[in-house]
Amino acid sequence: MTIKQSEQDKNGVFKAVIEDQEVGHLEYAWLGSKTLSINHTEVNPDFGGQGIGKKLVLAAIDWAREKNAKIKPLCTYAKAVIDKSAELQDILA
């Protein structure tokens, strides 16, 4: 599986791809120059239970850290992933 990130204007997406098929995505938006919101995370039900959603959230967190940005997790799934891990608390806006 590969994760591809793309962005247009203030909106972006991380896509999980297996053999040229998108199996999940995470949508985000910039709220300013240093804060982004994770708005939605979705995984194709046929690929559920493989940790794809969590990998998308972690990829977004790694990318935000590279950008010295903070995250506001509006997506309940992303919020749950972050809330369960003490080492991810620093990313919260």
PDB file of N, CA, C and O in Angstrom, residues 6-46:
ATOM      1  N   SER A   6      -2.094  14.992  -1.913  1.00  0.00           N
ATOM      2  CA  SER A   6      -2.226  16.076  -2.883  1.00  0.00           C
ATOM      3  C   SER A   6      -2.999  17.220  -2.239  1.00  0.00           C
ATOM      4  O   SER A   6      -3.751  17.016  -1.284  1.00  0.00           O
ATOM      5  N   GLU A   7      -2.790  18.416  -2.793  1.00  0.00           N
ATOM      6  CA  GLU A   7      -3.398  19.596  -2.196  1.00  0.00           C
ATOM      7  C   GLU A   7      -3.741  20.593  -3.289  1.00  0.00           C
ATOM      8  O   GLU A   7      -2.995  20.742  -4.261  1.00  0.00           O
ATOM      9  N   GLN A   8      -4.881  21.228  -3.131  1.00  0.00           N
ATOM     10  CA  GLN A   8      -5.285  22.290  -4.048  1.00  0.00           C
ATOM     11  C   GLN A   8      -5.875  23.407  -3.214  1.00  0.00           C
ATOM     12  O   GLN A   8      -6.831  23.185  -2.460  1.00  0.00           O
ATOM     13  N   ASP A   9      -5.316  24.588  -3.340  1.00  0.00           N
ATOM     14  CA  ASP A   9      -5.699  25.732  -2.528  1.00  0.00           C
ATOM     15  C   ASP A   9      -5.535  25.373  -1.054  1.00  0.00           C
ATOM     16  O   ASP A   9      -4.468  24.979  -0.644  1.00  0.00           O
ATOM     17  N   LYS A  10      -6.611  25.428  -0.282  1.00  0.00           N
ATOM     18  CA  LYS A  10      -6.518  25.146   1.158  1.00  0.00           C
ATOM     19  C   LYS A  10      -6.995  23.748   1.513  1.00  0.00           C
ATOM     20  O   LYS A  10      -7.030  23.384   2.684  1.00  0.00           O
ATOM     21  N   ASN A  11      -7.366  22.953   0.526  1.00  0.00           N
ATOM     22  CA  ASN A  11      -7.884  21.612   0.784  1.00  0.00           C
ATOM     23  C   ASN A  11      -6.925  20.557   0.266  1.00  0.00           C
ATOM     24  O   ASN A  11      -6.261  20.751  -0.749  1.00  0.00           O
ATOM     25  N   GLY A  12      -6.888  19.433   0.980  1.00  0.00           N
ATOM     26  CA  GLY A  12      -5.997  18.368   0.562  1.00  0.00           C
ATOM     27  C   GLY A  12      -6.557  17.004   0.912  1.00  0.00           C
ATOM     28  O   GLY A  12      -7.569  16.879   1.609  1.00  0.00           O
ATOM     29  N   VAL A  13      -5.861  15.999   0.418  1.00  0.00           N
ATOM     30  CA  VAL A  13      -6.294  14.624   0.651  1.00  0.00           C
ATOM     31  C   VAL A  13      -5.069  13.707   0.699  1.00  0.00           C
ATOM     32  O   VAL A  13      -4.092  13.931  -0.008  1.00  0.00           O
ATOM     33  N   PHE A  14      -5.157  12.716   1.557  1.00  0.00           N
ATOM     34  CA  PHE A  14      -4.219  11.603   1.577  1.00  0.00           C
ATOM     35  C   PHE A  14      -5.004  10.403   1.072  1.00  0.00           C
ATOM     36  O   PHE A  14      -6.095  10.121   1.577  1.00  0.00           O
ATOM     37  N   LYS A  15      -4.463   9.706   0.078  1.00  0.00           N
ATOM     38  CA  LYS A  15      -5.142   8.542  -0.487  1.00  0.00           C
ATOM     39  C   LYS A  15      -4.306   7.299  -0.256  1.00  0.00           C
ATOM     40  O   LYS A  15      -3.106   7.290  -0.530  1.00  0.00           O
ATOM     41  N   ALA A  16      -4.959   6.245   0.233  1.00  0.00           N
ATOM     42  CA  ALA A  16      -4.315   4.940   0.370  1.00  0.00           C
ATOM     43  C   ALA A  16      -4.614   4.159  -0.904  1.00  0.00           C
ATOM     44  O   ALA A  16      -5.780   4.033  -1.302  1.00  0.00           O
ATOM     45  N   VAL A  17      -3.564   3.672  -1.546  1.00  0.00           N
ATOM     46  CA  VAL A  17      -3.709   3.016  -2.839  1.00  0.00           C
ATOM     47  C   VAL A  17      -3.051   1.639  -2.794  1.00  0.00           C
ATOM     48  O   VAL A  17      -1.916   1.498  -2.337  1.00  0.00           O
ATOM     49  N   ILE A  18      -3.796   0.639  -3.254  1.00  0.00           N
ATOM     50  CA  ILE A  18      -3.273  -0.716  -3.403  1.00  0.00           C
ATOM     51  C   ILE A  18      -3.507  -1.122  -4.851  1.00  0.00           C
ATOM     52  O   ILE A  18      -4.646  -1.132  -5.322  1.00  0.00           O
ATOM     53  N   GLU A  19      -2.423  -1.433  -5.551  1.00  0.00           N
ATOM     54  CA  GLU A  19      -2.494  -1.862  -6.952  1.00  0.00           C
ATOM     55  C   GLU A  19      -3.382  -0.936  -7.795  1.00  0.00           C
ATOM     56  O   GLU A  19      -4.322  -1.356  -8.450  1.00  0.00           O
ATOM     57  N   ASP A  20      -3.091   0.356  -7.733  1.00  0.00           N
ATOM     58  CA  ASP A  20      -3.799   1.389  -8.504  1.00  0.00           C
ATOM     59  C   ASP A  20      -5.260   1.573  -8.111  1.00  0.00           C
ATOM     60  O   ASP A  20      -6.016   2.236  -8.820  1.00  0.00           O
ATOM     61  N   GLN A  21      -5.688   1.002  -6.993  1.00  0.00           N
ATOM     62  CA  GLN A  21      -7.065   1.173  -6.516  1.00  0.00           C
ATOM     63  C   GLN A  21      -7.038   1.973  -5.217  1.00  0.00           C
ATOM     64  O   GLN A  21      -6.331   1.616  -4.276  1.00  0.00           O
ATOM     65  N   GLU A  22      -7.812   3.062  -5.191  1.00  0.00           N
ATOM     66  CA  GLU A  22      -7.928   3.824  -3.949  1.00  0.00           C
ATOM     67  C   GLU A  22      -8.773   3.022  -2.967  1.00  0.00           C
ATOM     68  O   GLU A  22      -9.911   2.650  -3.270  1.00  0.00           O
ATOM     69  N   VAL A  23      -8.201   2.738  -1.792  1.00  0.00           N
ATOM     70  CA  VAL A  23      -8.903   1.931  -0.793  1.00  0.00           C
ATOM     71  C   VAL A  23      -9.295   2.750   0.427  1.00  0.00           C
ATOM     72  O   VAL A  23     -10.018   2.265   1.296  1.00  0.00           O
ATOM     73  N   GLY A  24      -8.833   3.990   0.487  1.00  0.00           N
ATOM     74  CA  GLY A  24      -9.203   4.864   1.592  1.00  0.00           C
ATOM     75  C   GLY A  24      -8.669   6.263   1.352  1.00  0.00           C
ATOM     76  O   GLY A  24      -7.781   6.463   0.517  1.00  0.00           O
ATOM     77  N   HIS A  25      -9.259   7.218   2.074  1.00  0.00           N
ATOM     78  CA  HIS A  25      -8.765   8.587   1.958  1.00  0.00           C
ATOM     79  C   HIS A  25      -9.030   9.368   3.239  1.00  0.00           C
ATOM     80  O   HIS A  25      -9.914   9.020   4.027  1.00  0.00           O
ATOM     81  N   LEU A  26      -8.246  10.413   3.410  1.00  0.00           N
ATOM     82  CA  LEU A  26      -8.384  11.339   4.524  1.00  0.00           C
ATOM     83  C   LEU A  26      -8.405  12.736   3.930  1.00  0.00           C
ATOM     84  O   LEU A  26      -7.500  13.101   3.172  1.00  0.00           O
ATOM     85  N   GLU A  27      -9.429  13.511   4.251  1.00  0.00           N
ATOM     86  CA  GLU A  27      -9.571  14.866   3.730  1.00  0.00           C
ATOM     87  C   GLU A  27      -9.205  15.872   4.812  1.00  0.00           C
ATOM     88  O   GLU A  27      -9.583  15.697   5.976  1.00  0.00           O
ATOM     89  N   TYR A  28      -8.479  16.913   4.423  1.00  0.00           N
ATOM     90  CA  TYR A  28      -8.098  17.959   5.372  1.00  0.00           C
ATOM     91  C   TYR A  28      -8.228  19.327   4.720  1.00  0.00           C
ATOM     92  O   TYR A  28      -8.360  19.444   3.497  1.00  0.00           O
ATOM     93  N   ALA A  29      -8.179  20.345   5.562  1.00  0.00           N
ATOM     94  CA  ALA A  29      -8.220  21.732   5.080  1.00  0.00           C
ATOM     95  C   ALA A  29      -7.346  22.586   5.982  1.00  0.00           C
ATOM     96  O   ALA A  29      -7.299  22.368   7.206  1.00  0.00           O
ATOM     97  N   TRP A  30      -6.649  23.529   5.385  1.00  0.00           N
ATOM     98  CA  TRP A  30      -5.853  24.477   6.156  1.00  0.00           C
ATOM     99  C   TRP A  30      -6.780  25.503   6.786  1.00  0.00           C
ATOM    100  O   TRP A  30      -7.651  26.062   6.124  1.00  0.00           O
ATOM    101  N   LEU A  31      -6.597  25.752   8.082  1.00  0.00           N
ATOM    102  CA  LEU A  31      -7.383  26.756   8.797  1.00  0.00           C
ATOM    103  C   LEU A  31      -6.608  28.055   8.946  1.00  0.00           C
ATOM    104  O   LEU A  31      -7.120  29.037   9.426  1.00  0.00           O
ATOM    105  N   GLY A  32      -5.380  28.012   8.574  1.00  0.00           N
ATOM    106  CA  GLY A  32      -4.465  29.149   8.654  1.00  0.00           C
ATOM    107  C   GLY A  32      -3.132  28.656   8.129  1.00  0.00           C
ATOM    108  O   GLY A  32      -3.059  27.590   7.521  1.00  0.00           O
ATOM    109  N   SER A  33      -2.079  29.383   8.410  1.00  0.00           N
ATOM    110  CA  SER A  33      -0.786  28.972   7.871  1.00  0.00           C
ATOM    111  C   SER A  33      -0.153  27.823   8.642  1.00  0.00           C
ATOM    112  O   SER A  33       0.715  27.128   8.120  1.00  0.00           O
ATOM    113  N   LYS A  34      -0.586  27.563   9.872  1.00  0.00           N
ATOM    114  CA  LYS A  34       0.057  26.537  10.689  1.00  0.00           C
ATOM    115  C   LYS A  34      -0.926  25.585  11.370  1.00  0.00           C
ATOM    116  O   LYS A  34      -0.558  24.863  12.294  1.00  0.00           O
ATOM    117  N   THR A  35      -2.182  25.584  10.954  1.00  0.00           N
ATOM    118  CA  THR A  35      -3.178  24.673  11.537  1.00  0.00           C
ATOM    119  C   THR A  35      -4.011  24.072  10.424  1.00  0.00           C
ATOM    120  O   THR A  35      -4.471  24.769   9.527  1.00  0.00           O
ATOM    121  N   LEU A  36      -4.173  22.747  10.502  1.00  0.00           N
ATOM    122  CA  LEU A  36      -5.057  22.095   9.540  1.00  0.00           C
ATOM    123  C   LEU A  36      -6.083  21.256  10.282  1.00  0.00           C
ATOM    124  O   LEU A  36      -5.847  20.797  11.391  1.00  0.00           O
ATOM    125  N   SER A  37      -7.225  21.116   9.673  1.00  0.00           N
ATOM    126  CA  SER A  37      -8.279  20.282  10.248  1.00  0.00           C
ATOM    127  C   SER A  37      -8.364  18.990   9.445  1.00  0.00           C
ATOM    128  O   SER A  37      -8.287  19.009   8.217  1.00  0.00           O
ATOM    129  N   ILE A  38      -8.461  17.891  10.161  1.00  0.00           N
ATOM    130  CA  ILE A  38      -8.771  16.625   9.501  1.00  0.00           C
ATOM    131  C   ILE A  38     -10.292  16.521   9.537  1.00  0.00           C
ATOM    132  O   ILE A  38     -10.901  16.463  10.599  1.00  0.00           O
ATOM    133  N   ASN A  39     -10.892  16.539   8.358  1.00  0.00           N
ATOM    134  CA  ASN A  39     -12.347  16.625   8.264  1.00  0.00           C
ATOM    135  C   ASN A  39     -13.040  15.281   8.100  1.00  0.00           C
ATOM    136  O   ASN A  39     -14.176  15.115   8.539  1.00  0.00           O
ATOM    137  N   HIS A  40     -12.367  14.333   7.456  1.00  0.00           N
ATOM    138  CA  HIS A  40     -13.046  13.076   7.144  1.00  0.00           C
ATOM    139  C   HIS A  40     -12.019  11.998   6.829  1.00  0.00           C
ATOM    140  O   HIS A  40     -11.047  12.264   6.121  1.00  0.00           O
ATOM    141  N   THR A  41     -12.236  10.811   7.361  1.00  0.00           N
ATOM    142  CA  THR A  41     -11.413   9.652   7.029  1.00  0.00           C
ATOM    143  C   THR A  41     -12.357   8.527   6.644  1.00  0.00           C
ATOM    144  O   THR A  41     -13.338   8.275   7.347  1.00  0.00           O
ATOM    145  N   GLU A  42     -12.073   7.878   5.525  1.00  0.00           N
ATOM    146  CA  GLU A  42     -12.956   6.810   5.050  1.00  0.00           C
ATOM    147  C   GLU A  42     -12.126   5.705   4.400  1.00  0.00           C
ATOM    148  O   GLU A  42     -11.177   5.979   3.672  1.00  0.00           O
ATOM    149  N   VAL A  43     -12.502   4.455   4.695  1.00  0.00           N
ATOM    150  CA  VAL A  43     -11.853   3.290   4.109  1.00  0.00           C
ATOM    151  C   VAL A  43     -12.911   2.444   3.425  1.00  0.00           C
ATOM    152  O   VAL A  43     -14.010   2.251   3.969  1.00  0.00           O
ATOM    153  N   ASN A  44     -12.601   1.959   2.235  1.00  0.00           N
ATOM    154  CA  ASN A  44     -13.489   1.048   1.514  1.00  0.00           C
ATOM    155  C   ASN A  44     -13.781  -0.143   2.428  1.00  0.00           C
ATOM    156  O   ASN A  44     -12.863  -0.769   2.941  1.00  0.00           O
ATOM    157  N   PRO A  45     -15.066  -0.464   2.641  1.00  0.00           N
ATOM    158  CA  PRO A  45     -15.428  -1.573   3.542  1.00  0.00           C
ATOM    159  C   PRO A  45     -14.759  -2.900   3.178  1.00  0.00           C
ATOM    160  O   PRO A  45     -14.503  -3.722   4.059  1.00  0.00           O
ATOM    161  N   ASP A  46     -14.454  -3.111   1.918  1.00  0.00           N
ATOM    162  CA  ASP A  46     -13.791  -4.348   1.502  1.00  0.00           C
ATOM    163  C   ASP A  46     -12.367  -4.449   2.067  1.00  0.00           C
ATOM    164  O   ASP A  46     -11.771  -5.524   2.063  1.00  0.00           O
TER     165      ASP A  46
END
